[in-house]
């Protein structure tokens, strides 16, 4: 399942990003490739500047960028040992759990008619015993998969936000006076493991690539989650349609007529130390949100999936005996009238709150810079 959730933004991209000058773009990319090339005579200061520029995507664990850094002999021996012990056991158990849950979903959707709307199809609107079984087993088995992958303990805390920073609010009405069920979980995005945690905690719906619906096993499970499918390569108004479906789904969840939505407004993954600019798609519904902050403390291998191939990342993850996750759940954030009228203000205020409470650094770069960084890493090989 694709980790990078499709970006939902009500604002058109800036012209400088959408139609860059070909000459300037080529020169910029060439400069990036040079700085990462081992054959270049770039000064250490320039390399440090490059690392700072792409800091949200830079790996600082033992394995280095792309997981291809030089390893000490001790690390190689640990990997060799895990290859013949941990990897087959964990891989076999994970596949078994996935197949087991697939058959549970198949049983619960037997003779059931999927909910179809705007080209979407899902089973999230099932009621009674079918929904209870799907959600109940989904939460338990998602947590079991995390346990198999080495997340034996997950530290969860509930933190009340500091009250020393005031945000724009409607006259005569404070945030605490607002009521209503939240419609969406807003989370930072570090790894595909984020989805497993949220499944085990809240079992929300989220946005995924349209191709996910056709995958073996995972396709039916994603429909039971109530995923909203989008085409990344579509140049038509499809993305606008998806944004509308998400907004409507969030409003339904707000009125307790649909499951909670889960959105990663950064639209890509980072190394976990930074918070990228938020897209506004999750804030268009004007509904309250639940901010959740994820962190993956590590000693050898970082579970963050920001610059490494999926196969290599899964292999290293399976080889690590213990993995750690810390979760900070903030109180429901009720928007003021000013924030309801201005999704960008709403998104920025939630982002600033999460950065303050999670001790995360704010960064202004986004997905475009990530592609430049990955191209630069590939060019340095």
GROMACS .gro file of N, CA and C in nm, residues 199-305:
model
  321
  199UNK      N    1  -0.460   0.215   1.212
  199UNK     CA    2  -0.558   0.106   1.201
  199UNK      C    3  -0.582   0.041   1.337
  200UNK      N    4  -0.476   0.017   1.412
  200UNK     CA    5  -0.489  -0.047   1.542
  200UNK      C    6  -0.554   0.044   1.646
  201UNK      N    7  -0.548   0.174   1.622
  201UNK     CA    8  -0.600   0.270   1.719
  201UNK      C    9  -0.742   0.316   1.688
  202UNK      N   10  -0.763   0.360   1.563
  202UNK     CA   11  -0.892   0.422   1.528
  202UNK      C   12  -0.961   0.357   1.409
  203UNK      N   13  -0.888   0.278   1.332
  203UNK     CA   14  -0.941   0.215   1.211
  203UNK      C   15  -1.009   0.317   1.119
  204UNK      N   16  -0.936   0.422   1.078
  204UNK     CA   17  -0.996   0.526   0.995
  204UNK      C   18  -0.986   0.494   0.846
  205UNK      N   19  -1.057   0.571   0.766
  205UNK     CA   20  -1.041   0.568   0.621
  205UNK      C   21  -0.930   0.664   0.581
  206UNK      N   22  -0.870   0.642   0.465
  206UNK     CA   23  -0.768   0.735   0.418
  206UNK      C   24  -0.766   0.737   0.266
  207UNK      N   25  -0.685   0.822   0.208
  207UNK     CA   26  -0.674   0.836   0.063
  207UNK      C   27  -0.558   0.752   0.013
  208UNK      N   28  -0.581   0.673  -0.091
  208UNK     CA   29  -0.476   0.589  -0.148
  208UNK      C   30  -0.484   0.592  -0.300
  209UNK      N   31  -0.379   0.542  -0.363
  209UNK     CA   32  -0.379   0.534  -0.509
  209UNK      C   33  -0.488   0.439  -0.557
  210UNK      N   34  -0.542   0.468  -0.675
  210UNK     CA   35  -0.650   0.385  -0.729
  210UNK      C   36  -0.604   0.242  -0.751
  211UNK      N   37  -0.476   0.222  -0.778
  211UNK     CA   38  -0.425   0.088  -0.803
  211UNK      C   39  -0.430  -0.001  -0.679
  212UNK      N   40  -0.437   0.059  -0.559
  212UNK     CA   41  -0.442  -0.019  -0.435
  212UNK      C   42  -0.567  -0.106  -0.432
  213UNK      N   43  -0.677  -0.056  -0.487
  213UNK     CA   44  -0.803  -0.130  -0.485
  213UNK      C   45  -0.795  -0.261  -0.562
  214UNK      N   46  -0.698  -0.273  -0.653
  214UNK     CA   47  -0.686  -0.394  -0.735
  214UNK      C   48  -0.579  -0.490  -0.685
  215UNK      N   49  -0.511  -0.455  -0.577
  215UNK     CA   50  -0.406  -0.542  -0.525
  215UNK      C   51  -0.465  -0.666  -0.458
  216UNK      N   52  -0.399  -0.781  -0.470
  216UNK     CA   53  -0.446  -0.900  -0.400
  216UNK      C   54  -0.445  -0.878  -0.249
  217UNK      N   55  -0.543  -0.929  -0.180
  217UNK     CA   56  -0.556  -0.921  -0.035
  217UNK      C   57  -0.579  -0.777   0.011
  218UNK      N   58  -0.482  -0.690  -0.017
  218UNK     CA   59  -0.488  -0.553   0.033
  218UNK      C   60  -0.605  -0.476  -0.027
  219UNK      N   61  -0.642  -0.510  -0.152
  219UNK     CA   62  -0.751  -0.437  -0.218
  219UNK      C   63  -0.881  -0.443  -0.141
  220UNK      N   64  -0.922  -0.563  -0.102
  220UNK     CA   65  -1.047  -0.578  -0.028
  220UNK      C   66  -1.037  -0.515   0.111
  221UNK      N   67  -0.921  -0.530   0.175
  221UNK     CA   68  -0.902  -0.471   0.308
  221UNK      C   69  -0.914  -0.319   0.300
  222UNK      N   70  -0.857  -0.259   0.195
  222UNK     CA   71  -0.865  -0.113   0.180
  222UNK      C   72  -1.010  -0.068   0.159
  223UNK      N   73  -1.089  -0.151   0.091
  223UNK     CA   74  -1.231  -0.117   0.072
  223UNK      C   75  -1.308  -0.127   0.203
  224UNK      N   76  -1.270  -0.222   0.287
  224UNK     CA   77  -1.334  -0.233   0.418
  224UNK      C   78  -1.295  -0.116   0.508
  225UNK      N   79  -1.175  -0.063   0.488
  225UNK     CA   80  -1.134   0.057   0.560
  225UNK      C   81  -1.209   0.181   0.513
  226UNK      N   82  -1.261   0.174   0.390
  226UNK     CA   83  -1.332   0.289   0.333
  226UNK      C   84  -1.240   0.386   0.265
  227UNK      N   85  -1.131   0.336   0.206
  227UNK     CA   86  -1.034   0.424   0.141
  227UNK      C   87  -1.098   0.502   0.026
  228UNK      N   88  -1.051   0.623   0.008
  228UNK     CA   89  -1.089   0.705  -0.107
  228UNK      C   90  -0.975   0.693  -0.207
  229UNK      N   91  -1.006   0.649  -0.328
  229UNK     CA   92  -0.903   0.621  -0.427
  229UNK      C   93  -0.884   0.738  -0.522
  230UNK      N   94  -0.759   0.765  -0.553
  230UNK     CA   95  -0.725   0.876  -0.642
  230UNK      C   96  -0.616   0.831  -0.739
  231UNK      N   97  -0.616   0.894  -0.855
  231UNK     CA   98  -0.515   0.865  -0.955
  231UNK      C   99  -0.409   0.973  -0.951
  232UNK      N  100  -0.285   0.934  -0.922
  232UNK     CA  101  -0.175   1.033  -0.916
  232UNK      C  102  -0.144   1.090  -1.052
  233UNK      N  103  -0.156   1.005  -1.156
  233UNK     CA  104  -0.114   1.048  -1.289
  233UNK      C  105  -0.223   1.118  -1.367
  234UNK      N  106  -0.338   1.139  -1.305
  234UNK     CA  107  -0.449   1.203  -1.375
  234UNK      C  108  -0.427   1.352  -1.386
  235UNK      N  109  -0.442   1.405  -1.506
  235UNK     CA  110  -0.428   1.549  -1.530
  235UNK      C  111  -0.564   1.617  -1.543
  236UNK      N  112  -0.670   1.540  -1.526
  236UNK     CA  113  -0.804   1.595  -1.539
  236UNK      C  114  -0.851   1.653  -1.407
  237UNK      N  115  -0.980   1.668  -1.396
  237UNK     CA  116  -1.037   1.723  -1.273
  237UNK      C  117  -1.059   1.615  -1.168
  238UNK      N  118  -0.999   1.496  -1.190
  238UNK     CA  119  -1.020   1.386  -1.096
  238UNK      C  120  -0.977   1.422  -0.955
  239UNK      N  121  -0.863   1.493  -0.944
  239UNK     CA  122  -0.814   1.529  -0.811
  239UNK      C  123  -0.911   1.621  -0.739
  240UNK      N  124  -0.978   1.708  -0.819
  240UNK     CA  125  -1.079   1.795  -0.760
  240UNK      C  126  -1.195   1.712  -0.708
  241UNK      N  127  -1.233   1.609  -0.787
  241UNK     CA  128  -1.341   1.521  -0.744
  241UNK      C  129  -1.306   1.446  -0.618
  242UNK      N  130  -1.183   1.398  -0.607
  242UNK     CA  131  -1.138   1.327  -0.488
  242UNK      C  132  -1.141   1.420  -0.367
  243UNK      N  133  -1.095   1.543  -0.386
  243UNK     CA  134  -1.098   1.640  -0.277
  243UNK      C  135  -1.241   1.661  -0.228
  244UNK      N  136  -1.335   1.664  -0.324
  244UNK     CA  137  -1.474   1.680  -0.286
  244UNK      C  138  -1.527   1.561  -0.209
  245UNK      N  139  -1.486   1.439  -0.253
  245UNK     CA  140  -1.528   1.317  -0.182
  245UNK      C  141  -1.473   1.315  -0.041
  246UNK      N  142  -1.345   1.354  -0.026
  246UNK     CA  143  -1.283   1.356   0.106
  246UNK      C  144  -1.353   1.457   0.197
  247UNK      N  145  -1.380   1.575   0.144
  247UNK     CA  146  -1.450   1.677   0.223
  247UNK      C  147  -1.587   1.627   0.268
  248UNK      N  148  -1.658   1.562   0.176
  248UNK     CA  149  -1.790   1.509   0.210
  248UNK      C  150  -1.779   1.398   0.314
  249UNK      N  151  -1.676   1.312   0.300
  249UNK     CA  152  -1.657   1.202   0.393
  249UNK      C  153  -1.623   1.255   0.534
  250UNK      N  154  -1.543   1.362   0.539
  250UNK     CA  155  -1.509   1.422   0.668
  250UNK      C  156  -1.633   1.480   0.734
  251UNK      N  157  -1.718   1.544   0.655
  251UNK     CA  158  -1.841   1.600   0.709
  251UNK      C  159  -1.934   1.489   0.759
  252UNK      N  160  -1.939   1.377   0.686
  252UNK     CA  161  -2.020   1.264   0.731
  252UNK      C  162  -1.966   1.208   0.862
  253UNK      N  163  -1.834   1.198   0.873
  253UNK     CA  164  -1.774   1.149   0.998
  253UNK      C  165  -1.802   1.246   1.112
  254UNK      N  166  -1.800   1.374   1.081
  254UNK     CA  167  -1.829   1.476   1.182
  254UNK      C  168  -1.970   1.460   1.238
  255UNK      N  169  -2.062   1.417   1.151
  255UNK     CA  170  -2.202   1.396   1.194
  255UNK      C  171  -2.229   1.250   1.228
  256UNK      N  172  -2.121   1.172   1.248
  256UNK     CA  173  -2.131   1.033   1.293
  256UNK      C  174  -2.205   0.945   1.191
  257UNK      N  175  -2.186   0.973   1.063
  257UNK     CA  176  -2.249   0.893   0.959
  257UNK      C  177  -2.147   0.811   0.879
  258UNK      N  178  -2.020   0.823   0.913
  258UNK     CA  179  -1.913   0.751   0.843
  258UNK      C  180  -1.793   0.739   0.936
  259UNK      N  181  -1.700   0.648   0.908
  259UNK     CA  182  -1.580   0.637   0.990
  259UNK      C  183  -1.493   0.761   0.981
  260UNK      N  184  -1.410   0.782   1.080
  260UNK     CA  185  -1.314   0.892   1.077
  260UNK      C  186  -1.223   0.881   0.956
  261UNK      N  187  -1.182   0.995   0.902
  261UNK     CA  188  -1.082   0.998   0.795
  261UNK      C  189  -0.945   1.017   0.858
  262UNK      N  190  -0.842   0.965   0.793
  262UNK     CA  191  -0.703   0.987   0.832
  262UNK      C  192  -0.633   1.057   0.717
  263UNK      N  193  -0.571   1.170   0.744
  263UNK     CA  194  -0.498   1.243   0.641
  263UNK      C  195  -0.359   1.277   0.688
  264UNK      N  196  -0.264   1.266   0.596
  264UNK     CA  197  -0.126   1.311   0.619
  264UNK      C  198  -0.108   1.437   0.535
  265UNK      N  199  -0.136   1.554   0.590
  265UNK     CA  200  -0.137   1.677   0.509
  265UNK      C  201  -0.001   1.718   0.454
  266UNK      N  202   0.109   1.655   0.500
  266UNK     CA  203   0.239   1.684   0.440
  266UNK      C  204   0.251   1.623   0.301
  267UNK      N  205   0.170   1.521   0.274
  267UNK     CA  206   0.161   1.452   0.145
  267UNK      C  207   0.285   1.370   0.110
  268UNK      N  208   0.382   1.359   0.198
  268UNK     CA  209   0.497   1.273   0.178
  268UNK      C  210   0.560   1.244   0.314
  269UNK      N  211   0.657   1.154   0.317
  269UNK     CA  212   0.720   1.115   0.442
  269UNK      C  213   0.847   1.195   0.469
  270UNK      N  214   0.883   1.208   0.596
  270UNK     CA  215   1.007   1.274   0.637
  270UNK      C  216   1.084   1.180   0.730
  271UNK      N  217   1.197   1.229   0.781
  271UNK     CA  218   1.275   1.147   0.875
  271UNK      C  219   1.221   1.156   1.017
  272UNK      N  220   1.113   1.230   1.039
  272UNK     CA  221   1.048   1.236   1.169
  272UNK      C  222   1.089   1.352   1.256
  273UNK      N  223   1.188   1.430   1.213
  273UNK     CA  224   1.234   1.544   1.292
  273UNK      C  225   1.171   1.675   1.247
  274UNK      N  226   1.100   1.672   1.134
  274UNK     CA  227   1.049   1.795   1.074
  274UNK      C  228   0.900   1.782   1.044
  275UNK      N  229   0.839   1.897   1.021
  275UNK     CA  230   0.699   1.903   0.980
  275UNK      C  231   0.694   1.991   0.855
  276UNK      N  232   0.652   1.933   0.744
  276UNK     CA  233   0.645   2.005   0.618
  276UNK      C  234   0.517   2.089   0.612
  277UNK      N  235   0.506   2.179   0.514
  277UNK     CA  236   0.383   2.258   0.499
  277UNK      C  237   0.262   2.167   0.478
  278UNK      N  238   0.149   2.204   0.537
  278UNK     CA  239   0.027   2.126   0.527
  278UNK      C  240  -0.053   2.164   0.403
  279UNK      N  241  -0.106   2.065   0.333
  279UNK     CA  242  -0.207   2.089   0.230
  279UNK      C  243  -0.339   2.121   0.299
  280UNK      N  244  -0.427   2.187   0.230
  280UNK     CA  245  -0.551   2.234   0.294
  280UNK      C  246  -0.669   2.141   0.277
  281UNK      N  247  -0.651   2.030   0.201
  281UNK     CA  248  -0.764   1.943   0.170
  281UNK      C  249  -0.838   1.891   0.292
  282UNK      N  250  -0.766   1.860   0.400
  282UNK     CA  251  -0.829   1.805   0.518
  282UNK      C  252  -0.900   1.908   0.604
  283UNK      N  253  -0.889   2.035   0.567
  283UNK     CA  254  -0.946   2.142   0.650
  283UNK      C  255  -1.061   2.215   0.580
  284UNK      N  256  -1.094   2.169   0.458
  284UNK     CA  257  -1.201   2.234   0.382
  284UNK      C  258  -1.339   2.204   0.439
  285UNK      N  259  -1.351   2.092   0.511
  285UNK     CA  260  -1.482   2.053   0.564
  285UNK      C  261  -1.523   2.136   0.684
  286UNK      N  262  -1.430   2.217   0.739
  286UNK     CA  263  -1.459   2.305   0.853
  286UNK      C  264  -1.496   2.226   0.978
  287UNK      N  265  -1.454   2.099   0.982
  287UNK     CA  266  -1.487   2.012   1.096
  287UNK      C  267  -1.370   2.006   1.193
  288UNK      N  268  -1.396   1.973   1.320
  288UNK     CA  269  -1.287   1.957   1.416
  288UNK      C  270  -1.193   1.844   1.374
  289UNK      N  271  -1.067   1.853   1.415
  289UNK     CA  272  -0.967   1.754   1.379
  289UNK      C  273  -0.899   1.699   1.505
  290UNK      N  274  -0.841   1.581   1.493
  290UNK     CA  275  -0.763   1.521   1.601
  290UNK      C  276  -0.616   1.520   1.560
  291UNK      N  277  -0.533   1.606   1.616
  291UNK     CA  278  -0.390   1.603   1.582
  291UNK      C  279  -0.318   1.489   1.654
  292UNK      N  280  -0.241   1.412   1.578
  292UNK     CA  281  -0.165   1.300   1.633
  292UNK      C  282  -0.021   1.311   1.586
  293UNK      N  283   0.074   1.298   1.678
  293UNK     CA  284   0.216   1.311   1.646
  293UNK      C  285   0.284   1.175   1.666
  294UNK      N  286   0.350   1.126   1.562
  294UNK     CA  287   0.420   0.999   1.568
  294UNK      C  288   0.570   1.022   1.567
  295UNK      N  289   0.641   0.939   1.643
  295UNK     CA  290   0.787   0.941   1.643
  295UNK      C  291   0.839   0.798   1.653
  296UNK      N  292   0.956   0.775   1.592
  296UNK     CA  293   1.019   0.643   1.594
  296UNK      C  294   1.161   0.655   1.648
  297UNK      N  295   1.180   0.652   1.780
  297UNK     CA  296   1.316   0.654   1.835
  297UNK      C  297   1.393   0.530   1.788
  298UNK      N  298   1.523   0.546   1.766
  298UNK     CA  299   1.602   0.433   1.716
  298UNK      C  300   1.745   0.444   1.765
  299UNK      N  301   1.816   0.333   1.755
  299UNK     CA  302   1.959   0.329   1.786
  299UNK      C  303   2.041   0.292   1.664
  300UNK      N  304   1.995   0.191   1.588
  300UNK     CA  305   2.068   0.146   1.469
  300UNK      C  306   1.995   0.184   1.341
  301UNK      N  307   1.873   0.133   1.325
  301UNK     CA  308   1.796   0.154   1.202
  301UNK      C  309   1.675   0.241   1.231
  302UNK      N  310   1.657   0.345   1.151
  302UNK     CA  311   1.541   0.432   1.165
  302UNK      C  312   1.424   0.378   1.082
  303UNK      N  313   1.307   0.354   1.142
  303UNK     CA  314   1.191   0.308   1.065
  303UNK      C  315   1.136   0.412   0.969
  304UNK      N  316   1.189   0.535   0.973
  304UNK     CA  317   1.142   0.638   0.879
  304UNK      C  318   1.171   0.593   0.737
  305UNK      N  319   1.073   0.612   0.649
  305UNK     CA  320   1.086   0.571   0.509
  305UNK      C  321   1.083   0.696   0.421
   0.00000   0.00000   0.00000
